[in-house]
Coordinates of C-alpha atoms in Angstrom, one line a residue:
M954 CA -36.2 -48.3 -180.1
T955 CA -38.0 -48.5 -176.7
N956 CA -38.1 -45.8 -174.0
K957 CA -37.7 -47.5 -170.6
L958 CA -39.6 -45.6 -167.9
P959 CA -38.2 -45.2 -164.5
V960 CA -40.1 -47.3 -161.9
N961 CA -40.6 -46.5 -158.2
V962 CA -41.5 -49.5 -156.0
E963 CA -43.9 -48.3 -153.4
K964 CA -46.0 -50.1 -150.8
G965 CA -48.8 -51.7 -152.6
G966 CA -47.3 -51.6 -156.1
A967 CA -44.9 -50.2 -158.7
I968 CA -45.4 -46.7 -160.2
A969 CA -44.0 -45.4 -163.5
K970 CA -44.8 -42.0 -165.1
G971 CA -45.1 -41.8 -168.9
Y972 CA -44.7 -38.7 -171.0
C973 CA -46.1 -37.1 -174.1
T974 CA -44.1 -37.2 -177.3
P975 CA -44.5 -35.8 -180.8
T976 CA -46.9 -37.7 -183.1
A977 CA -44.0 -38.8 -185.3
D978 CA -42.4 -40.5 -182.3
K979 CA -43.7 -44.1 -182.5
A980 CA -41.2 -45.5 -179.9
P981 CA -43.1 -47.4 -177.2
Q982 CA -42.7 -46.5 -173.6
K983 CA -42.0 -49.6 -171.5
M984 CA -42.5 -50.1 -167.8
S985 CA -40.6 -53.1 -166.3
V986 CA -42.5 -54.3 -163.3
P987 CA -40.1 -55.7 -160.6
P988 CA -41.0 -58.9 -158.8
K989 CA -43.3 -58.7 -155.8
R990 CA -42.1 -62.0 -154.4
V991 CA -39.3 -62.4 -151.9
I992 CA -37.4 -65.4 -150.5
P993 CA -34.9 -64.2 -147.9
I994 CA -31.6 -66.1 -147.7
I995 CA -30.6 -66.1 -144.1
F996 CA -27.0 -66.9 -143.0
I997 CA -26.4 -68.2 -139.5
P998 CA -22.7 -68.2 -138.5
G999 CA -20.7 -70.6 -136.3
I1000 CA -19.4 -70.3 -132.7
M1001 CA -17.5 -67.1 -132.2
G1002 CA -19.0 -65.8 -135.5
S1003 CA -21.5 -63.5 -133.8
N1004 CA -20.6 -60.2 -132.2
L1005 CA -21.5 -59.9 -128.5
R1006 CA -21.9 -57.0 -126.1
M1007 CA -21.7 -57.2 -122.3
S1008 CA -23.7 -55.8 -119.4
S1009 CA -22.8 -52.5 -117.8
A1010 CA -21.8 -54.4 -114.7
S1011 CA -19.3 -56.5 -116.6
Q1012 CA -18.0 -53.4 -118.4
A1013 CA -17.4 -51.7 -115.0
A1014 CA -15.8 -54.8 -113.5
L1015 CA -13.3 -54.9 -116.4
R1016 CA -12.9 -51.2 -116.6
K1017 CA -13.5 -51.2 -120.3
S1018 CA -14.2 -48.0 -122.3
N1019 CA -17.0 -49.8 -124.2
N1020 CA -19.2 -52.8 -123.8
I1021 CA -17.8 -55.0 -126.6
S1022 CA -17.6 -58.6 -125.4
W1023 CA -16.6 -60.2 -128.7
R1024 CA -16.1 -58.6 -132.1
P1025 CA -13.4 -60.4 -134.1
D1026 CA -13.4 -57.8 -136.9
D1027 CA -12.1 -55.2 -134.4
I1028 CA -8.3 -55.8 -134.3
S1029 CA -7.8 -53.6 -131.2
E1030 CA -10.3 -55.6 -129.2
G1031 CA -8.7 -58.9 -130.2
A1032 CA -5.3 -57.5 -129.2
D1033 CA -6.6 -56.6 -125.8
M1034 CA -7.5 -60.2 -125.2
I1035 CA -4.2 -61.8 -126.2
N1036 CA -2.8 -61.5 -122.7
A1037 CA -6.1 -61.5 -120.8
S1038 CA -6.3 -63.6 -117.7
P1039 CA -8.7 -66.5 -117.3
A1040 CA -10.6 -64.4 -114.8
N1041 CA -11.1 -61.6 -117.3
R1042 CA -12.1 -64.0 -120.0
Q1043 CA -14.7 -65.5 -117.7
V1044 CA -16.2 -62.1 -117.0
Q1045 CA -16.1 -60.8 -120.5
L1046 CA -17.7 -63.9 -122.0
D1047 CA -20.2 -64.6 -119.3
P1048 CA -23.4 -66.1 -120.8
E1049 CA -25.5 -64.4 -118.1
H1050 CA -24.1 -60.9 -118.9
T1051 CA -23.8 -61.0 -122.7
E1052 CA -26.1 -60.6 -125.6
L1053 CA -26.0 -60.5 -129.4
D1054 CA -24.7 -57.1 -130.5
I1055 CA -27.6 -56.2 -132.9
Y1056 CA -27.6 -52.9 -134.7
Y1057 CA -30.3 -50.4 -134.1
P1058 CA -30.0 -46.6 -133.8
K1059 CA -30.3 -46.6 -130.0
A1060 CA -28.2 -49.7 -129.2
P1061 CA -26.0 -49.1 -126.2
T1062 CA -22.2 -49.1 -126.8
G1063 CA -21.1 -48.3 -123.3
D1064 CA -18.9 -45.5 -124.8
L1065 CA -20.3 -41.9 -124.9
D1066 CA -17.9 -41.2 -127.8
E1067 CA -19.1 -44.2 -129.9
S1068 CA -22.4 -44.3 -131.7
P1069 CA -24.1 -47.4 -133.0
N1070 CA -23.4 -46.3 -136.5
A1071 CA -19.7 -45.9 -135.7
R1072 CA -19.5 -49.4 -134.2
H1073 CA -21.6 -51.4 -136.7
V1074 CA -19.5 -50.6 -139.7
V1075 CA -19.7 -52.7 -142.9
P1076 CA -16.7 -52.0 -145.2
E1077 CA -17.4 -51.2 -148.9
I1078 CA -19.1 -54.4 -150.1
N1079 CA -18.5 -56.1 -153.4
V1080 CA -22.1 -56.2 -154.6
Y1081 CA -22.9 -54.5 -157.9
L1082 CA -26.6 -54.8 -158.7
R1083 CA -28.8 -52.6 -160.9
G1084 CA -32.3 -51.7 -159.8
D1085 CA -34.6 -48.8 -160.6
G1086 CA -36.3 -47.3 -157.6
D1087 CA -36.5 -49.0 -154.2
T1088 CA -36.0 -52.8 -154.2
P1089 CA -35.1 -55.2 -151.4
L1090 CA -31.6 -55.5 -152.9
L1091 CA -28.3 -54.1 -151.8
T1092 CA -28.2 -51.2 -154.2
D1093 CA -27.3 -47.5 -153.6
E1094 CA -30.4 -45.4 -153.7
L1095 CA -30.8 -43.1 -156.7
P1096 CA -29.9 -39.5 -156.0
R1097 CA -32.9 -37.8 -154.4
P1098 CA -33.6 -34.9 -152.0
G1099 CA -32.8 -35.8 -148.4
V1100 CA -30.7 -38.7 -147.1
R1101 CA -29.5 -41.1 -149.7
I1102 CA -29.2 -44.7 -148.3
M1103 CA -26.2 -46.6 -149.6
K1104 CA -25.8 -50.4 -149.9
E1105 CA -23.5 -50.6 -146.9
T1106 CA -26.2 -49.1 -144.7
K1107 CA -28.7 -51.5 -146.0
A1108 CA -26.3 -54.4 -145.3
R1109 CA -25.9 -53.2 -141.7
L1110 CA -29.7 -53.3 -141.3
R1111 CA -29.6 -56.8 -142.8
G1112 CA -27.4 -58.0 -139.9
W1113 CA -24.2 -58.1 -141.8
A1114 CA -22.5 -56.1 -139.1
E1115 CA -23.6 -58.4 -136.3
I1116 CA -21.5 -61.3 -137.5
Y1117 CA -17.8 -61.9 -138.2
F1118 CA -17.9 -60.1 -141.5
G1119 CA -14.2 -60.6 -142.4
S1120 CA -14.7 -64.3 -142.3
Y1121 CA -18.2 -64.6 -143.9
R1122 CA -18.3 -61.7 -146.3
K1123 CA -17.7 -63.9 -149.4
I1124 CA -20.8 -66.1 -148.9
L1125 CA -22.9 -63.1 -148.2
E1126 CA -21.8 -61.1 -151.2
E1127 CA -21.8 -64.1 -153.6
C1128 CA -25.4 -65.0 -152.8
E1129 CA -26.6 -61.4 -152.9
Q1130 CA -24.9 -60.7 -156.2
H1131 CA -25.5 -63.9 -158.2
L1132 CA -28.9 -65.0 -157.0
N1133 CA -30.3 -61.6 -158.0
S1134 CA -28.5 -61.2 -161.4
V1135 CA -28.7 -64.2 -163.7
E1136 CA -26.7 -62.5 -166.4
P1137 CA -26.9 -63.5 -170.1
F1138 CA -25.2 -66.7 -170.9
V1139 CA -21.8 -65.5 -171.9
P1140 CA -18.5 -67.5 -171.9
Y1141 CA -17.2 -65.8 -168.7
G1142 CA -20.4 -65.2 -166.8
Y1143 CA -20.6 -66.5 -163.2
W1144 CA -23.4 -68.9 -163.8
T1145 CA -21.4 -70.8 -166.5
Q1146 CA -19.4 -72.1 -163.5
I1147 CA -22.6 -73.8 -162.2
A1148 CA -25.0 -74.3 -165.1
G1149 CA -24.3 -77.4 -167.0
V1150 CA -21.6 -78.5 -164.5
D1151 CA -21.8 -82.0 -163.1
P1152 CA -22.2 -81.6 -159.3
S1153 CA -19.5 -84.2 -158.8
T1154 CA -17.1 -81.4 -159.8
W1155 CA -17.7 -80.0 -156.3
S1156 CA -17.5 -83.5 -154.8
A1157 CA -21.2 -84.3 -154.6
L1158 CA -21.8 -87.9 -153.5
S1159 CA -23.2 -90.1 -156.2
S1160 CA -25.7 -91.6 -153.8
N1161 CA -27.8 -88.5 -154.0
N1162 CA -27.9 -88.7 -157.8
L1163 CA -27.6 -84.9 -158.2
Q1164 CA -27.9 -83.8 -161.8
A1165 CA -26.4 -80.8 -163.6
I1166 CA -28.8 -77.9 -163.9
S1167 CA -29.1 -76.1 -167.3
Y1168 CA -28.6 -72.4 -167.6
D1169 CA -32.3 -72.0 -168.7
D1170 CA -33.5 -74.0 -165.8
C1171 CA -31.3 -72.0 -163.4
K1172 CA -32.5 -68.7 -164.9
N1173 CA -36.2 -69.7 -164.8
A1174 CA -35.9 -70.9 -161.2
L1175 CA -34.6 -67.6 -160.0
A1176 CA -36.8 -65.4 -162.1
G1177 CA -39.7 -63.4 -160.7
C1178 CA -38.4 -63.2 -157.2
W1179 CA -35.9 -61.3 -155.0
Y1180 CA -33.4 -63.1 -152.8
P1181 CA -32.1 -60.6 -150.3
V1182 CA -29.4 -62.0 -148.1
H1183 CA -29.7 -61.5 -144.3
A1184 CA -27.4 -62.5 -141.5
M1185 CA -28.6 -63.5 -138.0
G1186 CA -26.2 -64.0 -135.3
Y1187 CA -26.8 -65.3 -131.8
N1188 CA -25.2 -65.5 -128.4
W1189 CA -23.1 -68.6 -128.9
L1190 CA -22.4 -68.8 -125.1
E1191 CA -26.1 -69.7 -124.5
S1192 CA -27.8 -73.0 -125.4
N1193 CA -28.5 -73.5 -129.1
R1194 CA -32.0 -74.3 -127.9
V1195 CA -32.5 -70.7 -126.8
S1196 CA -30.7 -69.4 -129.8
G1197 CA -32.9 -71.4 -132.1
M1198 CA -36.1 -70.1 -130.5
R1199 CA -34.9 -66.5 -130.6
T1200 CA -33.7 -66.8 -134.2
A1201 CA -37.0 -68.4 -135.2
K1202 CA -38.8 -65.3 -133.7
R1203 CA -36.6 -63.0 -135.7
M1204 CA -37.3 -64.9 -138.9
R1205 CA -41.0 -64.7 -138.4
E1206 CA -40.7 -60.9 -137.8
L1207 CA -38.6 -60.6 -141.0
I1208 CA -41.3 -62.4 -143.1
A1209 CA -43.9 -60.1 -141.5
K1210 CA -41.8 -57.1 -142.4
Y1211 CA -41.6 -58.0 -146.1
R1212 CA -45.3 -58.6 -146.1
S1213 CA -46.0 -55.2 -144.5
D1214 CA -43.8 -53.7 -147.3
G1215 CA -46.1 -55.1 -149.9
Y1216 CA -44.1 -58.2 -150.9
Q1217 CA -45.3 -61.8 -151.1
C1218 CA -43.0 -63.6 -148.6
E1219 CA -43.9 -67.0 -147.4
K1220 CA -40.6 -68.9 -146.8
V1221 CA -36.9 -68.4 -146.1
I1222 CA -33.8 -70.4 -147.1
I1223 CA -31.2 -70.9 -144.4
V1224 CA -27.4 -71.2 -144.9
T1225 CA -25.4 -72.2 -141.9
H1226 CA -21.8 -72.6 -140.8
S1227 CA -20.6 -74.9 -138.0
M1228 CA -22.6 -74.4 -134.8
G1229 CA -25.1 -72.4 -136.8
G1230 CA -26.3 -75.7 -138.1
L1231 CA -27.3 -76.7 -134.6
V1232 CA -29.2 -73.4 -134.2
A1233 CA -31.0 -74.1 -137.5
R1234 CA -32.0 -77.6 -136.3
A1235 CA -33.3 -76.1 -133.1
L1236 CA -35.3 -73.4 -134.8
I1237 CA -37.2 -76.0 -136.9
H1238 CA -37.7 -78.3 -134.0
P1239 CA -41.4 -78.5 -133.1
E1240 CA -40.7 -78.1 -129.4
M1241 CA -38.2 -75.3 -129.9
G1242 CA -38.4 -72.8 -132.7
G1243 CA -41.2 -74.6 -134.6
L1244 CA -40.4 -72.8 -137.8
E1245 CA -40.1 -75.7 -140.3
S1246 CA -43.2 -74.8 -142.3
E1247 CA -41.7 -71.4 -143.0
V1248 CA -38.3 -72.8 -144.1
L1249 CA -38.0 -73.9 -147.7
G1250 CA -34.7 -75.6 -147.0
I1251 CA -31.4 -75.5 -145.3
V1252 CA -27.8 -75.7 -146.6
H1253 CA -25.4 -76.7 -143.8
G1254 CA -21.7 -76.0 -144.0
A1255 CA -19.0 -77.7 -141.8
M1256 CA -21.5 -78.7 -139.2
P1257 CA -20.4 -80.7 -136.1
A1258 CA -23.6 -82.7 -136.5
I1259 CA -23.1 -84.9 -133.5
G1260 CA -20.3 -82.9 -131.8
A1261 CA -16.5 -83.0 -132.0
P1262 CA -13.8 -84.3 -129.7
A1263 CA -11.9 -81.1 -130.4
A1264 CA -14.2 -79.4 -127.8
Y1265 CA -12.9 -81.8 -125.1
K1266 CA -9.3 -81.4 -126.3
R1267 CA -9.5 -77.6 -126.2
M1268 CA -11.0 -77.5 -122.7
R1269 CA -8.2 -79.6 -121.5
C1270 CA -5.3 -78.4 -123.6
G1271 CA -6.3 -75.1 -125.3
F1272 CA -6.7 -74.2 -128.9
E1273 CA -4.2 -75.4 -131.5
D1274 CA -1.8 -73.0 -133.2
G1275 CA -2.6 -72.0 -136.8
L1276 CA -6.4 -71.6 -136.5
F1277 CA -8.0 -68.3 -137.6
A1278 CA -6.1 -65.6 -135.9
V1279 CA -8.2 -64.2 -133.1
S1280 CA -10.2 -66.9 -131.5
P1281 CA -7.4 -68.9 -129.8
K1282 CA -6.2 -65.8 -128.2
V1283 CA -9.6 -64.9 -126.9
L1284 CA -10.8 -68.3 -125.7
G1285 CA -7.3 -69.3 -124.8
N1286 CA -4.1 -71.1 -125.9
Y1287 CA -4.3 -73.0 -122.6
G1288 CA -6.8 -75.4 -121.2
N1289 CA -7.6 -73.3 -118.1
E1290 CA -8.3 -70.2 -120.3
V1291 CA -10.7 -72.2 -122.5
T1292 CA -12.4 -73.9 -119.5
A1293 CA -13.0 -70.6 -117.8
V1294 CA -15.2 -69.7 -120.8
L1295 CA -16.7 -72.9 -122.2
G1296 CA -16.9 -74.6 -118.8
N1297 CA -19.5 -71.9 -118.0
S1298 CA -21.2 -72.0 -121.4
V1299 CA -23.8 -74.5 -122.3
G1300 CA -23.5 -73.5 -125.9
G1301 CA -19.8 -74.5 -125.9
M1302 CA -20.7 -77.8 -124.1
E1303 CA -23.2 -78.6 -126.8
L1304 CA -20.2 -78.9 -129.2
L1305 CA -19.0 -82.0 -127.3
P1306 CA -19.5 -85.4 -128.9
S1307 CA -23.1 -86.5 -128.2
N1308 CA -24.1 -90.1 -127.5
A1309 CA -24.7 -90.5 -131.2
Y1310 CA -21.0 -90.0 -131.8
G1311 CA -20.5 -93.5 -130.5
N1312 CA -18.0 -95.3 -128.3
H1313 CA -14.2 -95.4 -127.9
W1314 CA -13.2 -91.9 -129.0
L1315 CA -11.2 -91.2 -125.8
E1316 CA -8.3 -93.6 -125.3
I1317 CA -5.6 -94.1 -122.7
R1318 CA -2.5 -95.9 -123.9
Q1319 CA 0.9 -96.9 -122.8
N1320 CA 3.6 -97.8 -125.2
K1321 CA 0.9 -98.1 -127.9
K1322 CA -1.0 -100.6 -125.7
L1323 CA -4.7 -99.7 -125.2
L1324 CA -5.5 -99.5 -121.5
K1325 CA -8.9 -98.0 -121.6
S1326 CA -11.3 -96.4 -124.2
L1327 CA -14.3 -94.3 -123.4
P1328 CA -17.2 -94.2 -123.6
A1329 CA -17.7 -97.9 -123.4
N1330 CA -21.4 -97.9 -122.9
G1331 CA -22.7 -95.2 -125.2
D1332 CA -22.9 -92.5 -122.5
P1333 CA -20.1 -89.9 -122.8
Y1334 CA -21.9 -87.7 -120.2
T1335 CA -21.6 -90.0 -117.2
E1336 CA -18.5 -91.8 -118.5
I1337 CA -16.4 -88.6 -119.3
Y1338 CA -18.1 -85.2 -118.9
L1339 CA -19.7 -85.6 -115.5
L1340 CA -16.9 -87.7 -114.2
Q1341 CA -15.1 -86.4 -111.1
G1342 CA -11.9 -87.5 -109.5
K1343 CA -10.5 -89.0 -112.7
W1344 CA -7.6 -87.3 -114.4
Y1345 CA -9.0 -88.0 -117.9
G1346 CA -12.4 -86.4 -117.1
L1347 CA -13.5 -83.2 -118.9
L1348 CA -13.6 -80.7 -116.1
R1349 CA -10.8 -79.4 -114.0
A1350 CA -12.8 -77.9 -111.1
E1351 CA -10.0 -75.5 -110.2
W1352 CA -10.1 -74.0 -113.7
L1353 CA -13.9 -73.2 -113.7
N1354 CA -14.2 -70.1 -111.7
P1355 CA -11.1 -67.9 -111.7
A1356 CA -13.3 -64.8 -111.4
R1357 CA -14.8 -66.2 -108.2
S1358 CA -18.4 -65.8 -109.4
S1359 CA -21.1 -66.7 -107.0
I1360 CA -22.7 -68.8 -109.7
S1361 CA -19.9 -70.6 -111.4
G1362 CA -18.2 -73.7 -110.2
I1363 CA -18.4 -77.5 -110.6
N1364 CA -22.1 -77.8 -109.6
N1365 CA -23.1 -75.1 -112.2
S1366 CA -21.0 -76.8 -114.9
L1367 CA -22.5 -80.2 -114.2
R1368 CA -25.9 -78.6 -114.5
L1369 CA -25.0 -77.1 -117.9
L1370 CA -23.7 -80.5 -119.0
E1371 CA -27.1 -82.0 -118.3
K1372 CA -28.7 -79.3 -120.4
A1373 CA -26.3 -80.1 -123.2
K1374 CA -27.2 -83.8 -123.0
N1375 CA -30.9 -83.0 -123.2
F1376 CA -30.3 -80.8 -126.3
H1377 CA -28.3 -83.5 -128.0
L1378 CA -31.0 -86.1 -127.5
A1379 CA -33.7 -83.7 -128.6
I1380 CA -32.2 -82.7 -132.0
N1381 CA -30.4 -86.0 -132.8
S1382 CA -32.8 -86.8 -135.7
T1383 CA -33.9 -83.3 -136.4
Y1384 CA -33.0 -82.2 -140.0
H1385 CA -35.1 -80.3 -142.5
N1386 CA -36.5 -82.7 -145.1
S1387 CA -35.0 -80.4 -147.8
S1388 CA -31.4 -80.2 -146.6
Y1389 CA -28.1 -80.0 -148.4
A1390 CA -24.6 -80.1 -146.8
T1391 CA -21.0 -79.4 -147.5
Y1392 CA -18.2 -80.7 -145.3
S1393 CA -14.6 -81.7 -145.5
A1394 CA -13.2 -85.3 -145.6
E1395 CA -9.6 -84.4 -146.1
A1396 CA -7.2 -86.9 -144.8
T1397 CA -4.4 -84.3 -144.6
R1398 CA -6.3 -82.2 -142.2
P1399 CA -6.4 -84.4 -139.0
S1400 CA -9.5 -83.4 -137.0
W1401 CA -9.4 -85.0 -133.5
E1402 CA -11.6 -87.9 -134.4
K1403 CA -10.2 -89.4 -131.2
I1404 CA -8.4 -88.1 -128.2
V1405 CA -5.4 -90.2 -127.0
W1406 CA -3.7 -89.8 -123.7
N1407 CA -0.3 -91.5 -123.6
I1408 CA 1.2 -92.6 -120.2
D1409 CA 5.0 -92.7 -120.3
D1410 CA 6.8 -96.0 -120.4
D1411 CA 8.4 -95.7 -117.0
F1412 CA 5.2 -96.2 -115.1
N1413 CA 4.9 -99.9 -114.3
K1414 CA 2.4 -100.0 -111.5
K1415 CA -1.2 -100.9 -111.4
G1416 CA -3.9 -98.3 -110.6
W1417 CA -3.0 -95.8 -113.2
D1418 CA -6.7 -94.7 -113.4
E1419 CA -6.6 -93.8 -109.7
L1420 CA -3.8 -91.3 -110.0
A1421 CA -4.3 -87.5 -109.5
I1422 CA -2.8 -84.6 -111.5
L1423 CA 0.3 -83.1 -109.9
N1424 CA 1.4 -80.5 -112.5
D1425 CA -0.3 -79.6 -115.7
N1426 CA 1.2 -77.4 -118.4
R1427 CA -2.4 -76.9 -119.7
R1428 CA -1.2 -77.7 -123.3
G1429 CA -1.5 -81.4 -123.2
K1430 CA 1.3 -82.5 -120.9
F1431 CA 1.0 -83.2 -117.1
T1432 CA 2.3 -85.4 -114.4
L1433 CA 0.4 -87.7 -112.0
R1434 CA 0.9 -88.5 -108.3
D1435 CA -0.4 -91.2 -106.0
P1436 CA -3.2 -89.6 -104.0
N1437 CA -2.8 -92.3 -101.3
S1438 CA 0.9 -91.5 -100.7
S1439 CA 2.1 -89.0 -98.2
K1440 CA 4.8 -88.0 -100.7
N1441 CA 3.7 -85.5 -103.4
D1442 CA 6.0 -87.0 -106.0
K1443 CA 5.5 -87.6 -109.6
V1444 CA 4.8 -91.3 -110.5
A1445 CA 3.9 -90.9 -114.2
S1446 CA 3.8 -88.4 -117.0
V1447 CA 1.0 -88.1 -119.6
S1448 CA 1.0 -86.4 -123.0
L1449 CA -1.7 -85.8 -125.6
G1450 CA -1.4 -87.8 -128.8
A1451 CA -1.5 -86.3 -132.2
S1452 CA -4.7 -85.3 -134.0
T1453 CA -5.9 -88.0 -136.4
G1454 CA -8.9 -88.7 -138.6
P1455 CA -10.1 -86.9 -141.8
G1456 CA -12.0 -83.6 -141.6
D1457 CA -11.4 -79.9 -141.5
Q1458 CA -9.1 -79.7 -138.5
T1459 CA -12.0 -79.2 -136.2
V1460 CA -15.0 -81.3 -137.3
P1461 CA -14.1 -84.9 -138.0
L1462 CA -15.7 -86.8 -140.9
R1463 CA -17.2 -89.1 -138.3
S1464 CA -19.4 -86.3 -137.0
A1465 CA -20.2 -84.6 -140.3
E1466 CA -21.2 -88.0 -141.8
H1467 CA -24.2 -88.2 -139.5
Q1468 CA -26.0 -86.0 -142.0
L1469 CA -25.5 -88.7 -144.7
H1470 CA -26.6 -91.5 -142.4
S1471 CA -29.8 -89.6 -141.5
R1472 CA -31.0 -90.2 -145.1
K1473 CA -32.8 -86.8 -145.0
F1474 CA -30.4 -84.9 -147.3
K1475 CA -31.2 -84.1 -150.9
G1476 CA -27.5 -83.5 -151.6
I1477 CA -24.2 -83.9 -149.8
F1478 CA -20.8 -82.6 -150.9
R1479 CA -17.9 -84.4 -149.3
Q1480 CA -15.0 -82.2 -150.1
V1481 CA -11.3 -81.3 -149.5
G1482 CA -9.2 -78.2 -149.6
Y1483 CA -10.2 -76.0 -146.7
E1484 CA -9.9 -75.4 -143.0
H1485 CA -13.0 -75.3 -140.8
Q1486 CA -13.5 -71.5 -140.2
N1487 CA -12.6 -70.6 -143.8
S1488 CA -14.9 -73.1 -145.5
Y1489 CA -17.0 -70.4 -147.1
S1490 CA -14.0 -68.9 -148.7
D1491 CA -13.5 -72.1 -150.8
N1492 CA -14.8 -71.8 -154.4
N1493 CA -16.2 -75.4 -154.4
V1494 CA -18.2 -74.7 -151.3
L1495 CA -19.6 -71.5 -152.7
K1496 CA -20.6 -73.2 -156.0
A1497 CA -22.1 -76.2 -154.2
T1498 CA -24.1 -73.8 -151.9
L1499 CA -25.4 -71.7 -154.9
Y1500 CA -26.3 -74.9 -156.7
S1501 CA -28.2 -76.2 -153.6
I1502 CA -30.1 -72.9 -153.2
V1503 CA -31.3 -73.0 -156.8
R1504 CA -32.4 -76.6 -156.3
L1505 CA -34.4 -75.5 -153.2
V1506 CA -35.9 -72.5 -155.1
E1507 CA -37.1 -75.0 -157.8
T1508 CA -39.3 -76.7 -155.2
M1509 CA -41.1 -73.4 -154.1
T1510 CA -44.9 -73.5 -154.5
W1511 CA -46.5 -70.2 -153.7
C1512 CA -50.0 -69.8 -152.2
G1513 CA -52.7 -71.1 -154.5
N1514 CA -50.3 -73.9 -155.6
E1515 CA -48.9 -71.7 -158.3
K1516 CA -45.2 -72.4 -159.0
K1517 CA -43.0 -69.4 -158.8

């Protein structure tokens, strides 16, 4: 029999107190020394996956009782936006008057009756870890005099309350639970779903030659180190360049904090979703965040690597029905509602297809006959986005500034598009050399690989590309008039074609596959079975992600070239 001594982890070391026993008691007293090494796992969400708060000026203009700009977990806030006008959406989601809603005790809420603790709520989390004394894990503190800190409070301090928790809680909880508890190898233990399993089970591409990892290798890789899971949101209305720089600063501060607490912390592992992948690529870019040497590796999920035509479609025709519940109602079911937000947001414009997406993804057809396809010369910016006076261009100038801001308007939007172009060009080949990716290639989830405008068969005149919009239902149907005629009559009707191309209903395979073509990825999982926003609720995505993290941990060499 062994008597296990309680251990308290304090700055500078671990302390255990032994005790005297009768001479006849020969049982040894054992002190288990917890690890002093930490590799934080940091999750970066997608667009609309980070909570935002607005300035006091915007709050006053909207006559809101609080300063919430975007918080999808708050049902009442989402309900208020269902019938919001384009002008109100523009004010509430103004990049110049919003910021990430980070929790700290004195964070403003704009509501005298609401404290930061009341707003930044993390529901009871499904993490069940055992730890004696203070560890960097999400465990309830042992009973002690004074305030007892529970795991939900620790999660809030880790950033779990600054992102869309309802959508991302599973990836956060799974990583926290399983990376920090490699249980004995039993028939129903979690790691039996990963250890010894061929990665092709989760649709790993054979070209990467990924091998199954044994249970012992998995256990040894994770031993001797903590893997606390953090979340870092960002203002998705701003440029991903800015978000990358700010997030890199936060990660450096996190590493420094663990070091000041007495831990050996040298690198982080990043897990991303959607637009978060662009933020991660910006934060490792040498001329942006410059953090690559502090990042052990990145696991990207559902990333629009070179943009997605869905961004164009939604600015012209609104969001599709059936996407995750709140976002279409906030950004808009109609093109003018979406344009009022994303037309003033460089972050939103950075989701448009970049020049690397290639030519001929925007088509104009009549009776199935192709009349024109763009871009034709590898430049979607001048050929589509910056185009003025063409009914198939990106921007409807009259939709850009319903709030009558002194800043917004066509000139401002054109300036933002130039910024988006520069960002696209800068990160085109930027991927971490230790990267993994999961994405969907499902044929039954058409994902706007192309946008097709169909002109009705009744139009039989030349000069179709010189016509102007007469009436627009803002959902993909509009009529055209002859701008040179004194009559304001309809001469043609146009309708949006159906979504086509494999993917996840938002990111087409054509964009996600840029990661494969980069030849910088250690492993790629080309999967099926999930919609874009809910990818991290899919079990195959979760297992592929955990597998990838273990493979990254295996490569860790600590200072002094000593393997972990």
